[in-house]
Amino acid sequence: DAKTTQPPSMDCAEGRAANLPCNHSTISGNEYVYWYRQIHSQGPQYIIHGLKNNETNEMASLIITEDRKSSTLILPHATLRDTAVYYCIVRSNSGGYQKVTFGIGTKLQVIP
Amino acid sequence: KAGVTQTPRYLIKTRGQQVTLSCSPISGHRSVSWYQQTPGQGLQFLFEYFSETQRNKGNFPGRFSGRQFSNSRSEMNVSTLELGDSALYLCASSPWQATNEKLFFGSGTQLSVL
């Protein structure tokens, strides 16, 4: 499974865009990039995922580089409720079975 | 649809005891995976079940075990508890095992071992 690398923490001013980077340089062709976030003491919440094209939904945008070795999660107008730990993971089916590897994530602090 | 339900929400045990945690997936979901989360180690994969069979297992000792029932509900068991087993245990469900499926997590069971 590909491993991901994220900065341990980031700050973002409220109302500004939060850009969270993720490196997954060993990703293979059939692996998707997923982003989740976890607010303290709750289970992770799905945000967005993609394979190679940029994706957008009501929560965020996902930009994947052409070589797929890195991606960026964009929260267009960060609010205080976006303060959370953000996980970038890659998902594969190894031998038909599901394997998920989470890193330590990025702790995003949105500042008023 | 109801979300993933984990019971109990909090649990306090002493060293040497055993514990069983329960996870009810979203209706129709057949895959259940378990994770241990500690401040020092982050979120670590324990194991994944699909159709009552363990399909994958993380790097945890044999004291950690699980099972899945025919209705897809899952339990995990930890025997001979150690202080280091204190953690938030999360389960997640998904409809199938496909790569492009998102995981739905429960709120977790906070286990404290004294």
Coordinates of N, CA and C in Angstrom, one line a residue:
Chain A
D1 N 0.8 -1.2 0.0 CA 0.0 0.0 0.0 C 0.9 1.2 0.0
A2 N 0.4 2.2 -0.8 CA 1.1 3.5 -0.8 C 0.9 4.2 0.6
K3 N 2.0 4.9 1.0 CA 1.9 5.6 2.3 C 1.7 7.1 1.9
T4 N 1.2 7.8 2.9 CA 1.0 9.3 2.6 C 1.8 10.1 3.6
T5 N 2.2 11.3 3.3 CA 2.9 12.2 4.1 C 2.1 13.5 4.1
Q6 N 1.8 14.0 5.3 CA 1.1 15.2 5.5 C 1.9 16.1 6.6
P7 N 1.8 17.4 6.5 CA 2.3 18.2 7.5 C 1.5 18.0 8.8
P8 N 2.2 18.0 10.0 CA 1.4 17.7 11.2 C 0.4 18.7 11.6
S9 N 0.6 19.9 11.2 CA -0.3 21.0 11.6 C -0.3 22.2 10.7
M10 N -1.4 22.9 10.6 CA -1.5 24.1 9.8 C -2.5 25.0 10.5
D11 N -2.4 26.3 10.2 CA -3.3 27.3 10.6 C -4.0 27.9 9.4
C12 N -5.2 28.4 9.6 CA -5.9 29.1 8.5 C -6.8 30.1 9.1
A13 N -6.8 31.3 8.5 CA -7.7 32.3 9.0 C -9.2 32.0 8.5
E14 N -10.1 32.3 9.4 CA -11.5 32.1 9.1 C -11.9 32.9 7.9
G15 N -12.6 32.2 7.0 CA -13.0 32.8 5.7 C -12.1 32.7 4.6
R16 N -10.9 32.3 4.9 CA -9.9 32.1 3.8 C -9.9 30.6 3.4
A17 N -9.3 30.4 2.3 CA -9.2 29.0 1.8 C -8.1 28.3 2.5
A18 N -8.4 27.1 2.9 CA -7.4 26.2 3.5 C -7.0 25.2 2.5
N19 N -5.6 25.1 2.3 CA -5.1 24.2 1.3 C -4.2 23.2 2.1
L20 N -4.7 21.9 2.1 CA -4.0 20.9 2.8 C -3.3 20.0 1.9
P21 N -1.9 19.9 1.9 CA -1.2 19.0 1.0 C -1.0 17.6 1.5
C22 N -0.8 16.7 0.5 CA -0.6 15.3 0.9 C 0.4 14.8 -0.2
N23 N 1.4 14.1 0.2 CA 2.3 13.4 -0.7 C 2.0 11.9 -0.7
H24 N 1.9 11.3 -1.8 CA 1.7 9.9 -1.9 C 2.5 9.4 -3.1
S25 N 3.8 9.5 -3.0 CA 4.6 9.3 -4.2 C 4.7 7.9 -4.7
T26 N 4.3 6.9 -3.8 CA 4.4 5.5 -4.3 C 3.0 5.0 -4.7
I27 N 2.1 5.9 -4.9 CA 0.7 5.4 -5.3 C 0.7 4.6 -6.5
S28 N -0.1 3.6 -6.6 CA -0.2 2.8 -7.8 C -1.5 3.2 -8.6
G29 N -1.5 2.6 -9.8 CA -2.5 3.1 -10.7 C -4.0 2.9 -10.3
N30 N -4.2 1.9 -9.5 CA -5.6 1.6 -9.1 C -6.0 2.1 -7.8
E31 N -5.1 2.9 -7.2 CA -5.4 3.4 -5.8 C -6.0 4.8 -5.9
Y32 N -7.1 4.9 -5.1 CA -7.8 6.2 -5.0 C -7.2 7.0 -3.8
V33 N -7.3 8.3 -3.9 CA -6.9 9.2 -2.8 C -8.2 9.6 -2.1
Y34 N -8.3 9.4 -0.8 CA -9.4 9.8 0.0 C -9.0 10.8 1.0
W35 N -9.9 11.6 1.3 CA -9.7 12.6 2.5 C -10.9 12.4 3.5
Y36 N -10.4 12.3 4.7 CA -11.4 12.3 5.8 C -11.0 13.3 6.8
R37 N -11.9 13.7 7.7 CA -11.5 14.6 8.8 C -12.1 14.0 10.1
Q38 N -11.5 14.4 11.2 CA -11.9 13.9 12.5 C -12.0 15.0 13.5
I39 N -13.1 15.3 14.0 CA -13.3 16.3 15.0 C -13.1 15.5 16.3
H40 N -12.6 16.2 17.3 CA -12.2 15.5 18.5 C -13.2 14.5 19.1
S41 N -12.7 13.3 19.3 CA -13.5 12.2 20.0 C -14.6 11.7 19.1
Q42 N -14.6 12.1 17.9 CA -15.7 11.5 17.0 C -15.0 10.6 15.9
G43 N -15.8 9.8 15.2 CA -15.2 9.0 14.1 C -14.9 9.9 12.9
P44 N -13.9 9.5 12.1 CA -13.6 10.2 10.9 C -14.8 10.4 10.0
Q45 N -14.9 11.5 9.3 CA -15.9 11.8 8.4 C -15.4 11.9 7.0
Y46 N -16.0 11.2 6.1 CA -15.6 11.3 4.6 C -15.8 12.7 4.1
I47 N -14.8 13.1 3.3 CA -14.9 14.5 2.7 C -15.0 14.3 1.2
I48 N -14.0 13.7 0.6 CA -14.0 13.6 -0.9 C -13.0 12.5 -1.3
H49 N -13.1 12.1 -2.5 CA -12.0 11.1 -3.0 C -11.9 11.3 -4.5
G50 N -10.8 10.8 -5.1 CA -10.6 10.9 -6.5 C -9.5 9.9 -7.0
L51 N -9.5 9.7 -8.3 CA -8.5 8.8 -8.8 C -7.4 9.6 -9.6
K52 N -7.8 10.4 -10.5 CA -6.8 11.2 -11.2 C -7.3 12.6 -11.7
N53 N -8.6 12.7 -11.7 CA -9.2 14.0 -12.1 C -9.5 14.8 -10.8
N54 N -9.5 16.1 -11.0 CA -9.9 17.0 -9.9 C -11.3 16.7 -9.6
E55 N -11.7 16.8 -8.3 CA -13.0 16.6 -7.9 C -13.5 17.7 -7.0
T56 N -14.8 18.0 -7.0 CA -15.4 19.0 -6.2 C -16.7 18.5 -5.7
N57 N -17.0 18.8 -4.4 CA -18.3 18.5 -3.9 C -18.7 19.7 -3.0
E58 N -19.8 19.5 -2.2 CA -20.3 20.6 -1.4 C -19.3 21.0 -0.3
M59 N -18.5 20.1 0.1 CA -17.6 20.3 1.2 C -16.2 20.9 0.8
A60 N -15.7 20.4 -0.3 CA -14.3 20.7 -0.6 C -14.0 20.4 -2.1
S61 N -12.7 20.7 -2.5 CA -12.2 20.4 -3.8 C -10.9 19.6 -3.6
L62 N -10.7 18.7 -4.5 CA -9.5 17.8 -4.4 C -8.7 18.0 -5.7
I63 N -7.5 18.4 -5.6 CA -6.6 18.6 -6.8 C -5.5 17.6 -6.7
I64 N -5.5 16.7 -7.7 CA -4.5 15.7 -7.8 C -3.5 16.0 -9.0
T65 N -2.2 16.0 -8.7 CA -1.3 16.3 -9.7 C -1.3 15.3 -10.8
E66 N -0.8 15.7 -12.0 CA -0.9 14.8 -13.2 C -0.2 13.5 -12.9
D67 N 1.0 13.5 -12.2 CA 1.7 12.3 -12.0 C 1.1 11.5 -10.8
R68 N 0.1 12.1 -10.1 CA -0.6 11.5 -9.0 C 0.2 11.3 -7.8
K69 N 1.3 11.9 -7.7 CA 2.2 11.7 -6.6 C 1.9 12.6 -5.4
S70 N 1.0 13.5 -5.6 CA 0.6 14.4 -4.5 C -0.8 15.0 -4.8
S71 N -1.5 15.5 -3.8 CA -2.8 16.0 -3.9 C -2.9 17.2 -2.9
T72 N -4.0 18.0 -3.1 CA -4.3 19.1 -2.2 C -5.8 19.1 -2.0
L73 N -6.1 19.1 -0.7 CA -7.5 19.3 -0.3 C -7.8 20.8 -0.1
I74 N -8.8 21.4 -0.7 CA -9.1 22.8 -0.6 C -10.4 23.0 0.1
L75 N -10.4 23.6 1.2 CA -11.7 24.1 1.8 C -11.8 25.5 1.5
P76 N -12.7 25.9 0.6 CA -12.7 27.2 0.0 C -12.9 28.4 1.0
H77 N -13.7 28.2 2.0 CA -14.0 29.3 2.9 C -14.0 28.7 4.3
A78 N -12.9 28.6 4.9 CA -12.8 27.8 6.2 C -13.6 28.5 7.3
T79 N -14.3 27.7 8.1 CA -15.0 28.2 9.3 C -14.4 27.6 10.5
L80 N -14.8 28.1 11.7 CA -14.3 27.5 12.9 C -14.6 26.0 13.0
R81 N -15.8 25.6 12.5 CA -16.2 24.2 12.5 C -15.3 23.3 11.7
D82 N -14.5 23.9 10.8 CA -13.5 23.1 10.1 C -12.3 22.7 10.8
T83 N -12.1 23.2 12.0 CA -11.0 22.8 12.9 C -11.1 21.3 13.2
A84 N -10.1 20.6 12.8 CA -10.2 19.1 12.9 C -8.8 18.5 12.4
V85 N -8.7 17.2 12.6 CA -7.5 16.5 12.0 C -8.0 16.0 10.6
Y86 N -7.2 16.3 9.6 CA -7.5 15.8 8.3 C -6.6 14.7 7.8
Y87 N -7.2 13.6 7.4 CA -6.4 12.5 7.0 C -6.5 12.3 5.5
C88 N -5.3 12.1 4.9 CA -5.2 11.8 3.4 C -4.8 10.3 3.4
I89 N -5.6 9.5 2.7 CA -5.3 8.0 2.7 C -5.4 7.6 1.2
V90 N -4.7 6.5 0.9 CA -4.9 5.8 -0.3 C -5.5 4.5 -0.1
R91 N -6.4 4.1 -0.9 CA -7.1 2.8 -0.7 C -6.8 1.9 -1.8
S92 N -6.5 0.6 -1.4 CA -6.2 -0.4 -2.4 C -7.0 -1.7 -2.0
N93 N -7.2 -2.5 -3.0 CA -7.6 -3.8 -2.8 C -6.5 -4.8 -3.0
S94 N -5.9 -5.2 -2.0 CA -4.7 -6.1 -2.1 C -5.2 -7.5 -2.2
G95 N -5.1 -8.2 -3.3 CA -5.6 -9.5 -3.4 C -7.1 -9.6 -3.2
G96 N -7.8 -8.5 -3.6 CA -9.3 -8.5 -3.4 C -9.7 -8.1 -2.0
Y97 N -8.8 -7.9 -1.1 CA -9.2 -7.5 0.2 C -8.9 -6.0 0.5
Q98 N -9.7 -5.4 1.3 CA -9.6 -4.0 1.6 C -8.5 -3.7 2.6
K99 N -7.6 -2.8 2.3 CA -6.6 -2.4 3.2 C -6.6 -0.9 3.2
V100 N -6.5 -0.3 4.4 CA -6.5 1.1 4.6 C -5.4 1.5 5.5
T101 N -4.6 2.4 5.0 CA -3.5 2.9 5.9 C -3.7 4.4 6.1
F102 N -3.9 4.7 7.4 CA -4.0 6.1 7.8 C -2.7 6.6 8.3
G103 N -2.4 7.9 8.0 CA -1.2 8.5 8.6 C -1.6 9.2 9.9
I104 N -0.8 10.2 10.3 CA -1.1 10.9 11.5 C -2.0 12.1 11.2
G105 N -2.1 12.4 9.9 CA -3.0 13.5 9.6 C -2.4 14.9 9.8
T106 N -3.2 15.9 9.4 CA -2.8 17.3 9.6 C -3.9 17.9 10.5
K107 N -3.4 18.5 11.6 CA -4.3 19.2 12.5 C -4.5 20.6 12.0
L108 N -5.7 20.9 11.5 CA -6.0 22.2 11.0 C -6.7 23.0 12.1
Q109 N -6.1 24.2 12.3 CA -6.7 25.1 13.3 C -7.1 26.3 12.5
V110 N -8.5 26.6 12.6 CA -9.0 27.7 11.9 C -9.1 28.8 13.0
I111 N -8.5 30.0 12.6 CA -8.3 31.1 13.6 C -9.3 32.2 13.3
P112 N -10.0 32.6 14.3 CA -11.0 33.7 14.1 C -10.4 35.0 13.6
Chain B
K1 N -31.2 6.5 6.7 CA -30.6 5.3 7.2 C -29.8 5.6 8.5
A2 N -29.9 4.7 9.4 CA -29.1 4.9 10.7 C -27.6 4.7 10.3
G3 N -26.7 5.4 11.1 CA -25.3 5.4 10.8 C -24.7 4.1 11.5
V4 N -23.4 4.1 11.5 CA -22.7 3.0 12.2 C -22.8 3.2 13.7
T5 N -23.2 2.1 14.4 CA -23.4 2.2 15.8 C -22.4 1.4 16.5
Q6 N -21.8 2.0 17.5 CA -20.8 1.3 18.3 C -21.2 1.3 19.8
T7 N -21.2 0.2 20.4 CA -21.5 0.1 21.8 C -20.4 -0.7 22.6
P8 N -20.2 -0.4 23.8 CA -20.6 0.8 24.5 C -19.8 2.0 24.1
R9 N -20.2 3.2 24.5 CA -19.4 4.4 24.1 C -18.2 4.6 24.9
Y10 N -18.3 4.2 26.2 CA -17.2 4.3 27.1 C -17.1 3.0 27.9
L11 N -15.9 2.6 28.2 CA -15.6 1.4 29.0 C -14.4 1.5 29.8
I12 N -14.5 1.1 31.1 CA -13.3 1.0 31.9 C -13.1 -0.4 32.4
K13 N -11.9 -0.8 32.2 CA -11.5 -2.2 32.6 C -10.2 -2.1 33.4
T14 N -9.8 -3.3 34.0 CA -8.6 -3.4 34.6 C -7.7 -4.3 33.9
R15 N -6.4 -4.2 34.1 CA -5.4 -5.1 33.5 C -5.7 -6.6 33.7
G16 N -5.6 -7.3 32.6 CA -5.8 -8.8 32.7 C -7.2 -9.2 32.3
Q17 N -8.2 -8.2 32.4 CA -9.5 -8.5 32.0 C -9.6 -8.6 30.5
Q18 N -10.8 -9.1 30.0 CA -11.0 -9.1 28.6 C -12.2 -8.2 28.3
V19 N -12.4 -7.8 27.1 CA -13.4 -6.8 26.7 C -14.0 -7.2 25.3
T20 N -15.3 -7.0 25.1 CA -15.9 -7.2 23.8 C -16.6 -5.9 23.4
L21 N -16.3 -5.4 22.2 CA -16.9 -4.2 21.6 C -17.7 -4.6 20.5
S22 N -18.8 -3.9 20.3 CA -19.8 -4.2 19.3 C -19.9 -3.1 18.2
C23 N -20.2 -3.5 17.0 CA -20.3 -2.6 15.9 C -21.5 -3.0 15.0
S24 N -22.4 -2.2 14.8 CA -23.5 -2.4 13.9 C -23.4 -1.6 12.6
P25 N -23.1 -2.1 11.5 CA -22.9 -1.3 10.3 C -24.2 -0.7 9.8
I26 N -24.0 0.2 8.8 CA -25.2 0.7 8.1 C -25.9 -0.4 7.4
S27 N -27.2 -0.4 7.4 CA -28.0 -1.5 6.8 C -27.6 -1.7 5.4
G28 N -27.3 -2.9 5.0 CA -26.9 -3.2 3.6 C -25.4 -3.3 3.4
H29 N -24.7 -2.7 4.4 CA -23.2 -2.8 4.3 C -22.7 -4.1 4.7
R30 N -21.7 -4.7 4.0 CA -21.3 -6.0 4.3 C -19.8 -6.0 4.8
S31 N -19.1 -4.9 4.6 CA -17.7 -4.9 5.1 C -17.6 -4.0 6.3
V32 N -16.9 -4.6 7.3 CA -16.7 -3.9 8.6 C -15.2 -3.9 8.9
S33 N -14.6 -2.8 9.2 CA -13.2 -2.8 9.5 C -13.1 -2.1 10.9
W34 N -12.0 -2.4 11.6 CA -11.8 -1.9 12.9 C -10.4 -1.2 13.0
Y35 N -10.4 -0.2 13.8 CA -9.2 0.7 14.0 C -9.0 1.0 15.4
Q36 N -7.7 1.1 15.8 CA -7.3 1.6 17.1 C -6.7 3.0 17.0
Q37 N -7.1 3.9 17.8 CA -6.6 5.2 17.7 C -6.0 5.6 19.1
T38 N -4.7 5.9 19.1 CA -4.1 6.4 20.3 C -3.4 7.7 20.0
P39 N -3.1 8.6 21.0 CA -2.5 9.8 20.7 C -1.1 9.6 20.1
G40 N -0.4 8.6 20.5 CA 1.0 8.5 20.0 C 1.1 7.8 18.7
Q41 N 0.2 6.9 18.4 CA 0.2 6.1 17.1 C -0.8 6.4 16.1
G42 N -1.7 7.3 16.4 CA -2.6 7.7 15.4 C -3.7 6.6 15.1
L43 N -4.2 6.5 13.9 CA -5.2 5.6 13.6 C -4.6 4.4 12.9
Q44 N -4.7 3.2 13.6 CA -4.1 2.0 13.1 C -5.2 1.0 12.7
F45 N -5.0 0.3 11.6 CA -5.9 -0.7 11.1 C -5.7 -2.0 11.9
L46 N -6.8 -2.5 12.4 CA -6.8 -3.8 13.1 C -7.2 -4.9 12.2
F47 N -8.4 -5.0 11.7 CA -8.8 -6.0 10.8 C -10.0 -5.6 10.1
E48 N -10.3 -6.4 9.0 CA -11.5 -6.1 8.2 C -12.3 -7.4 8.0
Y49 N -13.6 -7.4 8.1 CA -14.4 -8.5 7.8 C -15.4 -8.3 6.7
F50 N -15.6 -9.3 5.9 CA -16.5 -9.3 4.8 C -17.2 -10.7 4.8
S51 N -18.5 -10.7 4.7 CA -19.2 -11.9 4.7 C -18.8 -12.9 5.7
E52 N -18.6 -12.5 6.9 CA -18.3 -13.3 8.1 C -16.9 -13.8 8.1
T53 N -16.0 -13.3 7.2 CA -14.7 -13.8 7.1 C -13.7 -12.7 7.3
Q54 N -12.7 -12.9 8.0 CA -11.6 -11.9 8.2 C -10.8 -11.9 6.9
R55 N -10.8 -10.7 6.3 CA -10.1 -10.6 5.0 C -8.7 -10.0 5.1
N56 N -8.5 -9.2 6.1 CA -7.2 -8.6 6.3 C -7.0 -8.3 7.7
K57 N -5.7 -8.3 8.1 CA -5.4 -8.0 9.5 C -4.2 -7.1 9.6
G58 N -4.2 -6.2 10.6 CA -3.1 -5.3 10.8 C -2.1 -6.0 11.7
N59 N -1.1 -5.2 12.1 CA 0.0 -5.8 13.0 C -0.3 -5.6 14.4
F60 N -1.2 -6.4 14.9 CA -1.6 -6.5 16.3 C -1.4 -7.9 16.8
P61 N -1.2 -8.0 18.1 CA -1.0 -9.4 18.7 C -2.3 -10.2 18.7
G62 N -2.2 -11.5 18.9 CA -3.3 -12.3 18.8 C -4.3 -12.1 19.9
R63 N -4.0 -11.2 20.9 CA -5.0 -10.9 21.9 C -6.2 -10.1 21.3
F64 N -5.9 -9.6 20.2 CA -7.0 -8.8 19.5 C -7.6 -9.8 18.4
S65 N -8.9 -9.9 18.6 CA -9.6 -10.8 17.7 C -11.0 -10.2 17.3
G66 N -11.6 -10.8 16.4 CA -12.9 -10.3 16.0 C -13.7 -11.3 15.3
R67 N -15.0 -11.0 15.0 CA -15.8 -11.8 14.2 C -16.9 -11.0 13.6
Q68 N -17.6 -11.6 12.6 CA -18.7 -10.9 12.0 C -19.8 -11.9 11.9
F69 N -21.0 -11.5 12.1 CA -22.2 -12.3 12.1 C -22.9 -12.2 10.7
S70 N -23.8 -13.1 10.5 CA -24.5 -13.2 9.3 C -25.3 -11.9 8.9
N71 N -25.6 -11.1 9.9 CA -26.3 -9.8 9.7 C -25.3 -8.7 9.5
S72 N -24.1 -9.0 9.4 CA -22.9 -8.1 9.2 C -22.5 -7.4 10.5
R73 N -23.2 -7.5 11.5 CA -22.7 -6.9 12.8 C -21.4 -7.6 13.2
S74 N -20.6 -6.8 13.8 CA -19.2 -7.3 14.1 C -18.9 -7.0 15.6
E75 N -18.1 -7.9 16.1 CA -17.6 -7.7 17.5 C -16.0 -7.8 17.4
M76 N -15.4 -7.1 18.3 CA -14.0 -7.3 18.5 C -13.7 -7.6 20.0
N77 N -12.8 -8.4 20.2 CA -12.4 -8.9 21.6 C -11.0 -8.6 21.8
V78 N -10.7 -8.1 23.0 CA -9.3 -8.0 23.5 C -9.2 -8.7 24.8
S79 N -8.3 -9.7 24.8 CA -8.1 -10.5 26.0 C -6.9 -10.0 26.7
T80 N -6.8 -10.4 28.0 CA -5.6 -10.0 28.8 C -5.2 -8.6 28.6
L81 N -6.1 -7.7 29.0 CA -5.9 -6.3 28.7 C -4.6 -5.7 29.3
E82 N -4.0 -4.9 28.6 CA -2.8 -4.2 29.1 C -3.1 -2.7 29.1
L83 N -2.3 -2.0 29.9 CA -2.5 -0.5 30.0 C -2.4 0.1 28.6
G84 N -1.5 -0.4 27.7 CA -1.4 0.2 26.4 C -2.5 0.0 25.5
D85 N -3.5 -0.8 25.9 CA -4.7 -1.0 25.1 C -5.7 0.1 25.2
S86 N -5.4 1.0 26.1 CA -6.3 2.2 26.3 C -6.3 3.0 25.0
A87 N -7.5 3.2 24.4 CA -7.5 3.8 23.1 C -9.0 4.0 22.7
L88 N -9.2 4.7 21.7 CA -10.5 4.9 21.0 C -10.5 3.8 19.9
Y89 N -11.5 2.9 20.0 CA -11.6 1.9 19.0 C -12.8 2.2 18.1
L90 N -12.4 2.3 16.8 CA -13.4 2.8 15.8 C -13.7 1.6 14.8
C91 N -15.0 1.5 14.4 CA -15.3 0.6 13.3 C -15.9 1.5 12.2
A92 N -15.7 0.9 11.0 CA -16.2 1.6 9.8 C -16.9 0.5 8.9
S93 N -17.9 0.9 8.2 CA -18.5 0.0 7.3 C -18.5 0.6 5.9
S94 N -18.7 -0.3 4.9 CA -18.8 0.1 3.5 C -19.6 -1.0 2.8
P95 N -20.3 -0.7 1.7 CA -21.2 -1.7 1.1 C -20.4 -2.9 0.6
W96 N -19.3 -2.7 0.1 CA -18.6 -3.8 -0.6 C -17.1 -3.7 -0.2
Q97 N -16.2 -4.2 -1.0 CA -14.8 -4.0 -0.8 C -14.1 -3.2 -1.9
A98 N -14.9 -2.6 -2.8 CA -14.3 -2.0 -3.9 C -13.5 -0.8 -3.5
T99 N -12.5 -0.5 -4.3 CA -11.5 0.5 -4.0 C -12.1 1.9 -3.9
N100 N -13.2 2.1 -4.7 CA -13.7 3.4 -4.8 C -15.0 3.6 -3.9
E101 N -15.0 2.9 -2.7 CA -16.0 3.1 -1.8 C -15.6 3.9 -0.6
K102 N -16.4 4.7 -0.1 CA -16.0 5.5 1.1 C -16.4 4.7 2.3
L103 N -15.7 4.9 3.4 CA -15.9 4.3 4.7 C -16.8 5.2 5.5
F104 N -17.7 4.6 6.3 CA -18.5 5.3 7.2 C -18.2 4.8 8.6
F105 N -17.7 5.8 9.4 CA -17.2 5.5 10.7 C -18.3 5.7 11.8
G106 N -18.2 4.8 12.8 CA -18.9 5.1 14.0 C -18.2 6.1 14.9
S107 N -18.8 6.4 16.1 CA -18.3 7.4 17.0 C -17.2 6.8 17.9
G108 N -17.1 5.4 17.9 CA -16.1 4.8 18.6 C -16.4 4.4 20.0
T109 N -15.6 3.5 20.6 CA -15.7 3.1 22.0 C -14.4 3.5 22.6
Q110 N -14.5 4.3 23.6 CA -13.3 4.8 24.4 C -13.0 3.8 25.5
L111 N -11.9 3.1 25.4 CA -11.6 2.0 26.3 C -10.5 2.6 27.2
S112 N -10.7 2.5 28.5 CA -9.6 2.9 29.5 C -9.3 1.6 30.3
V113 N -8.0 1.3 30.3 CA -7.5 0.2 31.1 C -6.7 0.7 32.3
L114 N -7.2 0.3 33.5 CA -6.5 0.8 34.7 C -5.7 -0.3 35.3

